Coordinates of C-alpha atoms and ligand atoms in Angstrom, one line a residue:
M17 CA -1.9 -1.0 -8.0
C18 CA -2.9 -0.4 -11.7
G19 CA -6.1 -1.6 -13.3
I20 CA -6.4 -4.1 -16.1
V21 CA -9.4 -4.8 -18.4
G22 CA -9.6 -7.4 -21.1
Y23 CA -12.4 -8.3 -23.5
A24 CA -13.1 -11.1 -26.0
G25 CA -16.5 -11.1 -27.6
R26 CA -18.6 -10.1 -30.5
R27 CA -19.4 -6.5 -29.8
P28 CA -17.1 -3.5 -30.7
C29 CA -15.1 -3.5 -27.5
K30 CA -13.4 -0.1 -27.4
P31 CA -16.2 1.6 -25.4
I32 CA -16.6 -1.5 -23.2
I33 CA -12.9 -1.4 -22.3
L34 CA -12.8 2.3 -21.7
D35 CA -15.9 2.2 -19.5
G36 CA -14.2 -0.7 -17.5
L37 CA -11.1 1.5 -17.1
R38 CA -13.2 4.4 -15.8
R39 CA -14.5 2.1 -13.1
L40 CA -11.0 1.1 -12.1
E41 CA -9.5 4.5 -12.2
Y42 CA -9.2 4.5 -8.4
R43 CA -6.4 1.9 -8.9
G44 CA -4.2 4.4 -10.7
Y45 CA -4.4 7.5 -12.8
D46 CA -1.0 8.7 -14.0
S47 CA -1.2 7.2 -17.5
A48 CA -3.5 4.8 -19.4
G49 CA -3.7 2.9 -22.6
I50 CA -5.7 0.5 -24.7
V51 CA -4.8 -2.1 -27.4
L52 CA -7.3 -3.4 -29.9
I53 CA -7.0 -6.2 -32.5
E54 CA -7.9 -4.4 -35.7
G55 CA -7.8 -6.4 -38.9
D56 CA -4.6 -8.4 -38.9
G57 CA -2.7 -6.0 -36.6
L58 CA -2.7 -4.3 -33.2
Q59 CA -3.8 -0.7 -32.7
T60 CA -2.5 0.9 -29.5
V61 CA -3.4 4.2 -27.9
R62 CA -1.6 5.5 -24.8
S63 CA -1.6 8.8 -22.9
V64 CA -0.2 10.4 -19.9
G65 CA -2.5 11.8 -17.2
N66 CA -5.9 10.6 -16.1
L67 CA -8.4 8.8 -18.2
D68 CA -9.8 11.9 -19.8
A69 CA -6.6 12.1 -21.9
L70 CA -7.0 8.5 -23.1
F71 CA -10.7 9.1 -23.9
A72 CA -9.7 12.1 -26.0
A73 CA -6.9 10.2 -27.8
A74 CA -8.9 7.0 -28.3
G75 CA -12.0 8.8 -29.4
E76 CA -10.3 10.1 -32.5
T77 CA -10.4 6.7 -34.2
S78 CA -13.4 4.4 -34.9
S79 CA -13.0 0.7 -34.2
K80 CA -14.8 -2.5 -35.0
A81 CA -12.4 -4.6 -32.9
T82 CA -14.0 -7.2 -30.7
V83 CA -10.9 -8.2 -28.7
G84 CA -8.6 -5.9 -26.7
L85 CA -7.0 -4.8 -23.5
G86 CA -6.9 -1.7 -21.3
H87 CA -4.8 -0.5 -18.5
T88 CA -4.7 2.4 -16.0
R89 CA -1.4 2.9 -14.3
W90 CA -0.1 3.7 -10.9
A91 CA 3.6 4.0 -11.6
T92 CA 6.1 1.9 -9.6
H93 CA 9.0 1.4 -12.0
G94 CA 9.5 4.3 -14.4
R95 CA 8.0 7.8 -14.3
P96 CA 4.6 8.5 -15.7
S97 CA 5.3 9.0 -19.5
H98 CA 4.0 7.9 -22.9
E99 CA 6.7 5.3 -23.2
N100 CA 6.1 3.8 -19.8
A101 CA 2.3 3.7 -20.1
H102 CA 0.8 0.2 -20.9
P103 CA 0.1 -1.7 -23.1
H104 CA 3.7 -2.7 -24.1
D105 CA 4.4 -4.6 -27.2
D106 CA 7.2 -7.0 -28.2
C107 CA 9.9 -6.3 -30.9
T108 CA 7.6 -7.5 -33.7
G109 CA 4.6 -5.4 -32.6
R110 CA 2.4 -8.6 -32.9
V111 CA 2.1 -9.2 -29.1
S112 CA 0.9 -6.7 -26.5
I113 CA 0.5 -6.9 -22.7
V114 CA -0.8 -5.1 -19.7
V115 CA 0.6 -5.8 -16.2
N116 CA -0.4 -5.1 -12.6
G117 CA 2.1 -5.6 -9.8
I118 CA 5.9 -5.8 -9.7
V119 CA 8.3 -8.1 -11.6
E120 CA 11.0 -8.4 -8.9
N121 CA 13.6 -10.0 -11.2
Y122 CA 13.1 -7.7 -14.1
K123 CA 16.7 -6.4 -14.1
E124 CA 18.1 -9.9 -14.6
L125 CA 15.4 -10.7 -17.2
R126 CA 15.9 -7.5 -19.1
A127 CA 19.7 -8.1 -19.2
E128 CA 19.2 -11.6 -20.5
L129 CA 16.6 -10.6 -23.1
T130 CA 18.8 -7.7 -24.3
A131 CA 21.7 -10.1 -24.7
R132 CA 19.4 -12.2 -26.9
G133 CA 18.7 -9.2 -29.1
H134 CA 15.4 -7.8 -27.7
E135 CA 15.1 -4.0 -27.8
F136 CA 13.3 -2.2 -24.9
K137 CA 11.3 0.9 -25.4
S138 CA 10.3 1.7 -21.8
E139 CA 11.9 1.9 -18.3
T140 CA 9.2 -0.3 -16.8
D141 CA 9.6 -3.7 -15.2
A142 CA 6.5 -4.8 -17.1
E143 CA 7.9 -4.7 -20.6
V144 CA 10.0 -7.9 -20.0
V145 CA 6.7 -9.8 -20.1
A146 CA 6.0 -8.8 -23.8
H147 CA 9.5 -10.0 -24.8
L148 CA 9.3 -13.2 -22.8
I149 CA 6.0 -14.0 -24.6
E150 CA 7.6 -13.1 -28.0
E151 CA 10.2 -15.9 -27.4
H152 CA 7.5 -18.6 -27.1
V153 CA 4.6 -17.2 -29.1
D154 CA 5.2 -19.7 -31.9
E155 CA 4.0 -22.4 -29.5
G156 CA 0.7 -20.5 -29.1
L157 CA -0.3 -17.5 -26.9
T158 CA -1.4 -19.7 -24.0
A159 CA 1.9 -21.7 -23.9
A160 CA 3.8 -18.4 -24.2
V161 CA 2.0 -16.8 -21.3
C162 CA 2.7 -20.0 -19.2
A163 CA 6.4 -19.7 -20.1
A164 CA 6.5 -16.0 -19.2
A165 CA 4.7 -16.6 -15.9
R166 CA 7.2 -19.3 -15.0
A167 CA 10.1 -16.9 -15.5
L168 CA 8.7 -14.1 -13.4
Q169 CA 9.3 -13.5 -9.6
G170 CA 7.2 -11.1 -7.6
H171 CA 3.5 -10.5 -7.4
H172 CA 1.7 -9.7 -10.6
A173 CA -1.2 -10.2 -12.9
F174 CA -1.0 -9.8 -16.6
C175 CA -3.0 -10.2 -19.8
A176 CA -1.7 -10.6 -23.4
V177 CA -3.1 -10.5 -26.9
S178 CA -1.4 -11.6 -30.2
A179 CA -2.3 -10.4 -33.7
D180 CA -1.8 -14.0 -34.8
E181 CA -4.6 -15.3 -32.5
P182 CA -7.1 -12.5 -33.0
G183 CA -10.0 -14.1 -31.0
A184 CA -8.1 -14.7 -27.7
V185 CA -7.0 -12.9 -24.6
V186 CA -4.8 -14.8 -22.2
G187 CA -4.3 -13.8 -18.6
T188 CA -2.6 -15.1 -15.4
R189 CA -2.2 -13.9 -11.8
N190 CA 0.2 -14.4 -8.9
Q191 CA -0.8 -12.6 -5.7
C192 CA -2.4 -9.7 -7.6
P193 CA -6.1 -9.6 -8.4
L194 CA -7.5 -10.8 -11.7
V195 CA -11.1 -12.0 -12.2
V196 CA -13.0 -13.4 -15.1
G197 CA -16.5 -12.1 -16.1
V198 CA -18.7 -14.6 -18.0
G199 CA -21.1 -12.9 -20.3
D200 CA -23.4 -14.1 -23.1
G201 CA -21.1 -14.6 -26.1
E202 CA -18.5 -12.4 -24.4
M203 CA -15.8 -12.8 -21.7
F204 CA -14.0 -10.2 -19.6
F205 CA -10.8 -9.9 -17.5
A206 CA -10.5 -7.3 -14.9
S207 CA -8.5 -6.4 -11.8
A208 CA -11.8 -5.9 -9.9
I209 CA -15.4 -7.0 -10.6
P210 CA -16.8 -3.4 -10.9
A211 CA -15.1 -3.1 -14.3
F212 CA -17.5 -5.4 -16.0
M213 CA -20.6 -5.2 -13.7
A214 CA -22.6 -3.3 -16.3
H215 CA -22.4 -6.5 -18.5
T216 CA -22.4 -9.5 -16.1
R217 CA -22.4 -10.5 -12.5
T218 CA -21.2 -14.0 -13.2
V219 CA -17.6 -14.2 -12.2
I220 CA -14.8 -16.7 -11.9
V221 CA -12.2 -15.8 -9.2
L222 CA -8.8 -17.1 -10.2
E223 CA -6.2 -18.8 -7.9
D224 CA -2.5 -17.9 -8.0
G225 CA -0.8 -19.6 -10.9
D226 CA -4.0 -19.9 -13.0
V227 CA -3.6 -19.2 -16.7
V228 CA -6.8 -18.4 -18.5
T229 CA -7.6 -18.2 -22.2
L230 CA -10.7 -16.2 -23.1
H231 CA -12.7 -16.5 -26.3
A232 CA -16.1 -15.1 -27.1
D233 CA -17.7 -18.4 -26.2
G234 CA -15.9 -19.3 -23.0
A235 CA -12.7 -19.8 -21.0
E236 CA -10.0 -22.5 -20.7
F237 CA -8.0 -22.8 -17.5
C238 CA -4.6 -24.4 -16.9
D239 CA -1.7 -24.0 -14.5
V240 CA 1.7 -22.4 -15.5
A241 CA 2.9 -25.9 -16.5
G242 CA 0.0 -26.2 -19.0
A243 CA -2.0 -28.8 -17.0
P244 CA -5.8 -28.2 -17.5
L245 CA -7.9 -26.9 -14.5
V246 CA -11.6 -26.5 -13.7
R247 CA -12.8 -23.3 -12.0
E248 CA -16.3 -22.6 -10.7
E249 CA -18.6 -19.7 -11.6
T250 CA -20.3 -17.6 -9.0
V251 CA -22.9 -14.8 -9.2
V252 CA -22.1 -11.7 -7.1
P253 CA -25.1 -10.1 -5.5
W254 CA -23.7 -6.5 -5.4
D255 CA -25.4 -3.4 -6.5
D256 CA -23.3 -0.9 -8.5
A257 CA -22.4 1.4 -5.5
A258 CA -21.1 -1.6 -3.5
A259 CA -19.2 -2.8 -6.6
E260 CA -17.1 0.4 -6.8
K261 CA -16.0 -0.4 -3.3
G262 CA -15.1 -3.9 -4.3
G263 CA -18.0 -5.3 -2.2
Y264 CA -16.9 -3.4 1.0
E265 CA -19.3 -1.0 2.7
T266 CA -16.9 1.9 2.5
F267 CA -13.6 2.9 0.9
M268 CA -12.0 3.1 4.4
L269 CA -12.8 -0.6 5.1
K270 CA -11.7 -1.6 1.7
E271 CA -8.4 0.3 2.2
I272 CA -7.9 -1.3 5.6
H273 CA -8.2 -4.7 3.9
E274 CA -5.8 -3.7 1.2
Q275 CA -3.0 -3.3 3.7
P276 CA -1.4 -6.7 3.1
A277 CA -1.1 -5.9 -0.7
A278 CA 0.0 -2.4 -0.1
L279 CA 2.8 -3.6 2.3
R280 CA 3.8 -6.4 -0.1
D281 CA 4.1 -3.8 -2.9
T282 CA 6.1 -1.4 -0.8
L283 CA 8.6 -4.1 0.2
A284 CA 8.8 -5.8 -3.2
G285 CA 12.2 -5.7 -4.8
R286 CA 13.6 -3.8 -1.8
L287 CA 13.6 -6.3 1.0
L288 CA 15.4 -9.3 -0.5
E289 CA 14.9 -13.0 0.2
D290 CA 18.0 -13.1 2.4
G291 CA 16.6 -10.4 4.6
T292 CA 18.9 -7.6 3.3
V293 CA 17.6 -4.3 2.0
D294 CA 18.3 -2.8 -1.5
L295 CA 17.4 0.9 -1.8
S296 CA 19.7 1.6 -4.7
E297 CA 16.7 3.0 -6.6
V298 CA 16.6 6.0 -4.1
G299 CA 20.1 7.0 -5.1
I300 CA 21.4 7.7 -1.5
G301 CA 24.7 5.8 -1.5
D302 CA 26.2 4.0 1.6
E303 CA 28.9 6.7 1.8
M304 CA 26.3 9.4 2.4
L305 CA 24.4 7.2 4.9
R306 CA 27.7 6.7 6.8
R307 CA 28.4 10.5 6.8
L308 CA 25.1 11.5 8.2
R309 CA 25.2 13.2 11.6
R310 CA 21.5 13.7 12.2
I311 CA 18.1 13.2 10.7
F312 CA 15.1 15.6 10.8
I313 CA 11.7 14.1 10.1
V314 CA 8.9 16.5 9.1
A315 CA 5.3 15.6 8.4
C316 CA 1.7 16.2 9.3
G317 CA -1.0 14.1 11.0
T318 CA -0.9 10.4 10.3
S319 CA 2.3 10.8 8.3
Y320 CA 3.9 12.4 11.4
H321 CA 2.9 9.4 13.4
A322 CA 4.6 7.1 10.9
G323 CA 7.7 9.2 11.3
L324 CA 7.5 9.1 15.1
I325 CA 7.2 5.3 15.1
V326 CA 10.3 4.9 12.9
S327 CA 12.3 7.7 14.7
Y328 CA 12.7 5.1 17.5
A329 CA 13.8 2.4 15.2
I330 CA 16.4 4.6 13.4
E331 CA 18.0 5.6 16.6
Q332 CA 17.9 2.1 18.1
L333 CA 19.1 0.3 15.1
A334 CA 21.3 2.8 13.2
R335 CA 22.4 5.0 16.2
V336 CA 21.8 8.2 14.2
P337 CA 20.2 11.0 16.3
V338 CA 16.7 11.8 15.0
Q339 CA 14.6 14.9 15.6
I340 CA 11.0 14.9 14.5
D341 CA 8.5 17.7 14.3
V342 CA 5.1 18.5 12.8
A343 CA 5.8 20.5 9.6
S344 CA 3.7 23.5 10.7
E345 CA 5.9 24.0 13.7
F346 CA 9.2 23.0 12.1
R347 CA 9.0 25.6 9.3
Y348 CA 8.7 28.5 11.7
R349 CA 11.1 27.5 14.5
E350 CA 14.3 28.4 12.7
P351 CA 15.9 24.9 12.7
V352 CA 19.7 24.6 12.2
F353 CA 20.5 22.8 9.0
D354 CA 23.8 21.4 7.6
P355 CA 24.8 19.2 4.7
D356 CA 25.2 16.2 7.0
T357 CA 21.6 16.4 8.2
L358 CA 19.2 14.4 6.1
V359 CA 15.7 15.9 6.2
I360 CA 12.9 13.3 5.6
G361 CA 9.5 14.7 4.5
I362 CA 6.7 12.2 4.8
T363 CA 3.6 12.9 2.8
Q364 CA 1.3 10.4 1.2
S365 CA -0.3 13.0 -1.1
G366 CA 3.0 14.8 -1.8
E367 CA 0.9 18.0 -1.8
T368 CA 0.6 19.0 1.9
A369 CA 1.5 22.7 2.1
D370 CA 3.3 22.7 5.5
T371 CA 5.3 19.6 4.7
L372 CA 6.4 21.0 1.3
A373 CA 7.3 24.3 2.9
A374 CA 9.5 22.6 5.5
M375 CA 11.2 20.5 2.9
R376 CA 11.9 23.6 0.8
L377 CA 13.4 25.4 3.8
A378 CA 15.8 22.5 4.4
R379 CA 16.9 22.4 0.7
E380 CA 17.5 26.1 0.5
A381 CA 19.6 25.8 3.7
G382 CA 21.8 23.1 2.1
S383 CA 20.4 19.9 3.7
P384 CA 19.6 17.0 1.5
V385 CA 15.9 16.1 1.4
L386 CA 14.3 12.7 1.0
A387 CA 10.5 12.4 0.3
I388 CA 8.6 9.4 1.5
C389 CA 5.6 9.7 -0.8
N390 CA 2.7 7.7 -2.3
V391 CA 1.9 9.7 -5.4
M392 CA 4.3 9.6 -8.2
G393 CA 5.0 12.9 -9.9
S394 CA 3.5 14.9 -6.9
Q395 CA 5.1 18.2 -5.8
A396 CA 7.1 16.6 -3.0
T397 CA 8.7 14.1 -5.4
R398 CA 9.5 16.9 -7.8
E399 CA 11.2 19.1 -5.3
A400 CA 13.1 16.5 -3.1
D401 CA 16.6 15.4 -3.8
Y402 CA 15.6 11.7 -3.3
V403 CA 12.4 9.8 -3.2
L404 CA 11.3 6.6 -1.6
Y405 CA 7.8 5.7 -2.8
T406 CA 5.3 3.8 -0.8
R407 CA 3.3 1.7 -3.1
A408 CA -0.1 1.7 -1.4
G409 CA -2.1 2.7 -4.4
L410 CA -4.8 5.3 -4.4
E411 CA -6.4 6.0 -1.0
I412 CA -9.9 7.5 -1.3
G413 CA -11.1 7.4 2.4
V414 CA -10.1 10.6 4.1
A415 CA -8.7 8.8 7.1
A416 CA -5.3 7.4 6.1
T417 CA -4.9 3.7 6.8
K418 CA -3.0 1.7 4.2
T419 CA -0.8 4.6 3.4
H420 CA 0.2 4.9 7.0
T421 CA 1.3 1.3 7.4
S422 CA 3.1 1.5 4.1
Q423 CA 5.0 4.6 5.3
V424 CA 6.1 2.7 8.4
A425 CA 7.3 -0.2 6.2
A426 CA 9.2 2.0 3.8
L427 CA 10.8 3.9 6.7
L428 CA 11.8 0.6 8.4
L429 CA 13.6 -0.3 5.2
L430 CA 15.5 2.9 5.4
A431 CA 16.3 2.2 9.1
L432 CA 17.7 -1.3 8.2
R433 CA 19.7 0.0 5.3
L434 CA 21.2 2.8 7.4
A435 CA 22.1 0.4 10.2
W436 CA 23.7 -1.9 7.7
A437 CA 25.7 0.9 6.0
R438 CA 27.0 2.2 9.3
G439 CA 27.7 -1.2 10.8
A440 CA 25.6 -0.3 13.8
R441 CA 24.2 -3.8 14.2
T442 CA 25.5 -7.2 13.1
E443 CA 24.6 -8.4 9.6
D444 CA 22.8 -11.4 11.2
E445 CA 20.7 -9.3 13.4
L446 CA 19.7 -7.0 10.6
K447 CA 18.8 -10.0 8.3
R448 CA 16.7 -11.4 11.1
L449 CA 14.8 -8.1 11.3
G450 CA 14.5 -8.1 7.5
H451 CA 12.9 -11.6 7.7
E452 CA 10.5 -10.3 10.4
L453 CA 9.5 -7.4 8.1
R454 CA 9.0 -9.8 5.2
A455 CA 6.5 -11.7 7.3
V456 CA 4.4 -8.7 8.1
P457 CA 2.0 -8.6 5.1
E458 CA 0.9 -12.1 5.9
L459 CA 0.5 -11.4 9.6
V460 CA -1.6 -8.3 8.8
Q461 CA -3.8 -10.6 6.6
Q462 CA -4.3 -13.0 9.6
L463 CA -5.0 -10.0 11.8
L464 CA -7.8 -8.7 9.5
E465 CA -9.5 -12.1 9.8
R466 CA -10.0 -11.3 13.5
D467 CA -12.2 -8.4 12.8
T468 CA -15.3 -9.9 14.5
A469 CA -13.6 -9.6 17.8
V470 CA -12.9 -5.9 17.2
S471 CA -16.5 -5.2 16.2
A472 CA -17.8 -6.9 19.4
I473 CA -15.6 -4.6 21.5
A474 CA -16.8 -1.6 19.4
Q475 CA -20.4 -2.6 20.3
R476 CA -19.6 -2.6 24.0
Y477 CA -17.8 0.8 24.0
H478 CA -19.4 2.9 21.2
D479 CA -21.4 5.1 23.7
E480 CA -18.4 6.2 25.7
R481 CA -17.8 10.0 25.8
F482 CA -14.0 9.9 26.0
F483 CA -11.1 7.5 25.3
L484 CA -7.6 7.7 26.7
Y485 CA -4.8 5.9 24.8
L486 CA -1.6 4.9 26.6
G487 CA 1.7 3.4 25.4
R488 CA 5.4 3.6 25.6
G489 CA 8.1 3.9 22.9
M490 CA 6.8 3.0 19.5
G491 CA 3.5 1.9 21.2
F492 CA 3.0 5.5 22.3
A493 CA 3.3 6.6 18.6
V494 CA 0.7 4.0 17.7
C495 CA -1.5 5.4 20.4
L496 CA -1.4 8.8 18.8
E497 CA -2.5 7.3 15.5
G498 CA -5.2 5.2 17.1
A499 CA -6.6 8.2 19.0
L500 CA -6.5 10.3 15.8
K501 CA -8.4 7.7 13.9
L502 CA -11.1 7.5 16.5
K503 CA -11.5 11.2 17.0
E504 CA -11.5 12.1 13.2
I505 CA -14.2 9.6 12.2
S506 CA -16.3 9.2 15.3
Y507 CA -16.0 12.7 16.7
I508 CA -15.4 11.2 20.2
P509 CA -12.7 13.2 22.1
T510 CA -9.6 11.2 22.7
E511 CA -6.2 11.8 24.3
A512 CA -3.0 9.8 23.7
Y513 CA -0.2 10.0 26.3
A514 CA 3.1 8.4 26.9
A515 CA 2.1 6.0 29.7
G516 CA 5.0 7.2 32.0
E517 CA 3.6 10.7 31.9
M518 CA 0.2 9.7 33.2
K519 CA 1.1 10.5 36.8
H520 CA 2.0 14.0 35.8
G521 CA -1.5 15.1 34.9
P522 CA -3.7 12.8 32.8
I523 CA -4.4 10.4 35.6
A524 CA -6.9 13.0 36.8
L525 CA -9.1 12.1 33.9
L526 CA -9.4 8.4 34.9
D527 CA -12.7 7.2 36.4
K528 CA -15.0 4.2 35.8
E529 CA -16.6 5.9 32.8
S530 CA -13.7 6.3 30.5
P531 CA -12.0 3.3 28.9
V532 CA -8.3 3.3 28.4
V533 CA -6.7 1.7 25.3
V534 CA -3.3 0.4 26.0
V535 CA -0.9 -0.6 23.2
A536 CA 1.3 -3.3 24.8
D537 CA 3.7 -4.9 22.4
D538 CA 6.4 -7.2 23.7
G539 CA 9.1 -4.5 23.6
P540 CA 11.7 -3.9 26.3
V541 CA 9.5 -1.4 28.1
F542 CA 6.7 -3.9 28.6
P543 CA 7.3 -4.4 32.4
K544 CA 7.0 -0.6 32.9
L545 CA 3.7 -0.6 31.0
V546 CA 2.3 -3.3 33.3
S547 CA 2.7 -1.0 36.2
N548 CA 0.9 1.7 34.3
I549 CA -2.0 -0.7 33.6
E550 CA -2.2 -1.4 37.3
E551 CA -2.5 2.3 38.0
V552 CA -5.4 2.5 35.5
R553 CA -7.1 -0.5 37.1
A554 CA -6.8 1.0 40.5
R555 CA -8.9 4.0 39.4
G556 CA -11.6 1.6 38.2
A557 CA -11.2 2.3 34.4
D558 CA -11.7 -0.5 31.9
V559 CA -8.6 -1.4 30.0
I560 CA -8.8 -2.4 26.3
A561 CA -5.3 -3.7 25.5
V562 CA -3.7 -4.4 22.1
A563 CA -1.3 -7.2 22.9
T564 CA 0.6 -10.1 21.2
D565 CA -0.9 -13.6 21.2
G566 CA -0.1 -15.6 24.3
N567 CA 0.7 -12.6 26.6
E568 CA -1.0 -14.0 29.7
V569 CA -0.1 -11.0 31.9
I570 CA -2.1 -8.7 29.7
G571 CA -4.9 -11.2 29.4
E572 CA -5.4 -11.1 33.2
L573 CA -5.1 -7.4 33.6
S574 CA -7.4 -6.2 30.8
R575 CA -11.1 -6.3 30.4
D576 CA -10.8 -6.7 26.7
V577 CA -7.8 -7.6 24.5
L578 CA -7.3 -7.1 20.8
W579 CA -4.8 -9.8 20.0
V580 CA -2.2 -9.4 17.3
P581 CA 0.2 -12.1 16.0
K582 CA 3.7 -12.3 17.6
C583 CA 6.5 -10.4 15.9
D584 CA 9.6 -8.4 16.7
H585 CA 8.8 -5.2 18.5
H586 CA 10.4 -3.1 15.8
V587 CA 7.8 -4.2 13.2
A588 CA 4.9 -4.5 15.7
P589 CA 3.5 -1.0 15.0
I590 CA 2.4 -2.1 11.6
L591 CA 0.3 -4.8 13.3
T592 CA -0.9 -3.0 16.5
V593 CA -2.4 -0.1 14.6
V594 CA -4.7 -2.3 12.6
P595 CA -7.1 -3.2 15.4
L596 CA -7.2 0.5 16.3
Q597 CA -8.2 1.4 12.8
L598 CA -10.9 -1.2 12.9
L599 CA -12.1 -0.1 16.4
A600 CA -12.5 3.5 15.2
Y601 CA -14.1 2.3 12.0
H602 CA -16.7 0.1 13.8
I603 CA -17.5 2.7 16.5
A604 CA -18.1 5.4 13.8
G605 CA -20.2 2.9 11.8
I606 CA -22.4 2.1 14.8
K607 CA -22.9 5.8 15.2
G608 CA -24.1 6.0 11.6
L609 CA -21.3 8.4 10.5
N610 CA -19.8 8.8 7.1
V611 CA -16.3 7.4 7.7
D612 CA -15.1 8.1 4.1
Q613 CA -15.8 11.8 4.4
P614 CA -15.6 13.0 8.0
R615 CA -16.8 16.5 8.7
N616 CA -14.4 19.5 8.2
L617 CA -11.7 17.3 6.7
A618 CA -10.1 17.1 3.3
K619 CA -7.9 14.4 1.9
T620 CA -5.2 16.8 0.8
V621 CA -4.4 19.9 2.7
T622 CA -2.9 22.3 0.2
V623 CA -3.2 25.4 2.4
E624 CA -1.4 26.3 5.5
Ligands
F6R6 C1 -5.5 11.5 9.0 C2 -4.9 11.9 7.8 C3 -4.1 13.2 7.9 C4 -2.9 13.2 6.9 C5 -2.2 14.6 6.9 C6 -1.0 14.6 6.0 O1 -6.2 10.2 8.8 O2 -4.9 11.3 6.8 O3 -3.7 13.5 9.2 O4 -2.0 12.3 7.3 O5 -3.2 15.5 6.4 O6 -1.3 14.3 4.7 P1 -0.1 13.8 3.7 O7 0.5 12.5 4.2 O8 -0.8 13.7 2.4 O9 0.9 14.9 3.8

């Protein structure tokens, strides 16, 4: 995440940049900063906390600067602090940069730059960009940005200014958003269009690898090798409210569509190109992973479902016994702890009262505690012994979507690392699964392009009074999540059951009136699930299946199928949940409900 704003024009730009940051605050709010070209030097203001702190600090100085950059941060590498806040400058203080995304090879680059005499002031991956530019800035800022972009691996967008080229801002992107706004005698950079919508609706959307130099009178485009490019302008027809949501109708839909990026960010630098997993940042060594005799997972709601999904994967891949419980039950059932039991608390907010209490209980009783969390500096991350961050960015919609799939991805990394450390599976097998997981963000992207099929199914079923969800194994856990999404935003009663349990009671609910959603990935229990689908059909109920492309058996047995791309069944839950999020979203939308703020719910539950 993180938000970037850049300006080159003729007006004093400090208020314009600060206003742009305010509109991007949803992208991160743990620290922020601004750099302005003042006279023949750079003036930088940075602060920790949300934008109010930056407004207060920046407000103390007046400025006539007409070129500058701003940044609002969602920390990934380095805690939220003054030193780690952007902008970062080079050793001379003549170059300053802001970065969104992750520089995957920053450790190598930092070591090389340090060996060449550069001194680093922050713990961030981003600062290498300033020093890389410094090494080439004599060739001009644009050439220096091209050189830096060529050296970086990972997904990122960054902008730079130099006191020696006071009229210019140069930016580039690779798999992270950066758009150009074309004004009258002024030009803008931003991570999202809303940042400059008060000034212009004429935009130029950049391609990966574009390098853009902005001056007050226009923009020049080239690729990272310096070859000139031509890019077209378009005019966006949004109103301001739509703009805040990046053109989506709701935050929930926007966040559903942000899942490929959230997954990419969560895996970046941890799932390596050869398919192996590096979680050294977490600080749990292989020796400790080998020593573990048991894992407890505690969480609430959607986070609990992520834990349930991966509890199967941990046992299957790493052969460590896992017990999972909702935190509100766990904390009062007097569980037995010991130092060889790892307790994993999963909480996107890091503030859920029951989960925090369960984690505290475990620590006090001598078990090590790992937090899987999305919010840097939150209570769970301060109290846990170890932290593995999801990097989904800020989630505003009350119904969790991108944070859920990111939790599953982060936990799968842990499962793979655990299996590797314990020698529970062959290295080849684990690398193959690593490659499967690396492919997931792209597969989710493809899946989101099939949304029209989901909305057609929502049209057909939106008037139903009850939905039953059936699945087995991880598919059952996905059913729990799909059923929760539908009930919490559409208020339609739902029930999710392990398909094999159906004959022990829930089958009594089946009739022609109630559709049954079946999650049918290609896992080992698929043949068993087919028998369950036959039982449903025999009672006249419509089956809406979620199944993998080309599964003819499901195609024949189901009235409707939500197809997902083929993948290994261990990673399938990240895919199969997406059509269920969209189904719930569309049904609630047809009913005219406010999906971002469903009744009676709060995004963070800080009371018992
Ligand atoms: C449902 C939802 C909730 C949360 C639960 C835990 O869509 O978002 O069920 O998952 O309140 O919240 P965190 O993960 O912040 O502890």
